[in-house]
Amino acid sequence: MNGVRATIAIVVVTNCVTTLVQAGDDAVTYRNVRSITTCKGPRGFTHAMRGIAVQNDLLYVVGDQKLLVLRTNSTLARSWPTEHPGNCVAVHPDGRVFVGEEGQIEIFSPDGKRSSVWRDAERLDFVTAIGFAGDAVIVADADGRCLRRYTADGEYVRDIGKGKRLRGFMLPNRYLDFFMEDEKIIRVADPGRHRISRYTIDGERLDHVGHFATKSERGFPGCCNPTNIARTPAGDIVAVQKAPPMVKVFGCDGEFRTAFGGKSFDPNCKNSDAAVDRAGNIYVIDTVRLEIVVFGPEQPHGTANDSEQMP
Amino acid sequence: MNEEPTRRDVLGHAARGAALLGMGGLIGYLIKHGSVEGAWRINVDQCVNSRLGALGVDVCDKCATTCVLALSAVRAVNDHAACGRCYICPAYFDVNSAINEEGLPSAKLCPRDAIERFEIGWVDPDDPANNYYEYVIDEVKCNGCGRCVMACKEPAGLSSIRLEVRHDLCLDCNRCSIAQVCPDDAYIREPTT
């Protein structure tokens, strides 16, 4: 009973309708459907909220020294502490929860019992993203400026993005993010080069999309963008930028689709992790307000406006 | 004629000696503590150009325009240990200018062209985005206008550039003209140790 009361007590969902910037006639557009504020507060996060993942209609969020599991209706399903502040979280298809931290990865069972810790002082310096490709576990080490490939048992295999003529990703903001396009291909954000690059899990560099731009929404501004990326069920690329914070969607071939969300974030937001659920809803962390901003897809030909309305 | 000093004389001399000693000590104390020795300093957490969270505001160039010196004693300083060595530095380039054929902003931000950009380390001849760059501020040209400081501020940059008072140039005025007009009370006088 107490648990139910506690859950209800921290659930505050702010409904608002923001949105759209622009999109082509046949493009999917997005609108800000709500902000999940349940993660903020004494039972949630008080200082930092850094990583988010979605699986089976559950949101996994890490920050401070804890992990929160939220239902998509924003109620708290469960939570547990982590040894160090989590930078990122990923859920293995078998249900295990991987939390990337400074110097290590903690692995939990679905109910929050810690089953294992991978420590590798040289290769897991600052873990900011984790992904799975069959038996391989791909880890982003921001301080090492590359991806590390491990076996499912935690045995190091190789670096990706560094070595030979590859000098590592350019990460002035100490954050490296990627997603698995399929079991062989990795899409990785390279913010210092204003690109999103493709690599094989064997370390071969394939190609990249994205370019520097300030006045056009089709490129990325500032010193280092995009900082975070995710993949929609349709295979589109969701790229989150800072200064100003904004979400941009590109096709898998790099074709610009839409940009939105500028007014939904605190302008000081940076390194805002993103995740996409099966319905195509995009969840982005507001790292200053400690909230999750949710954008839902709309059918083509939706009405475009850039104003905020109260519910 | 050879009169023995009386007790009154001895006590009088002793009193005058003690008074002189006391006055000497007092003068010494006043010399040491009576005047405030200090130096002007910019509190970067207060200055609007570098204060985190102050976004969407105009650059304050009071340090450049109100110092009594022809070229202000305030300079921008890049902390190279904190610098991201970015390919496109928003403090070096005017990122709102048109993009040139190399894919870079065509104009520089500094109105006095006081920042120099150098490739460092191994240089990729095919892809300039593959290189690291060092940004060096020319103190002879810089007048402390603060534009680069504002542009480098987080979250757009890494806040590696800040304004500093150059004490070898500062006249150390008691009533510093910059401190008089600083809108954020960021120009402060601190005792020197």
Coordinates of C-alpha atoms in Angstrom, one line a residue, chain A residues 42 122 294:
Chain A
P42 CA 13.6 13.2 -3.5
E122 CA 41.9 1.4 -19.5
V294 CA 8.1 13.2 -25.0

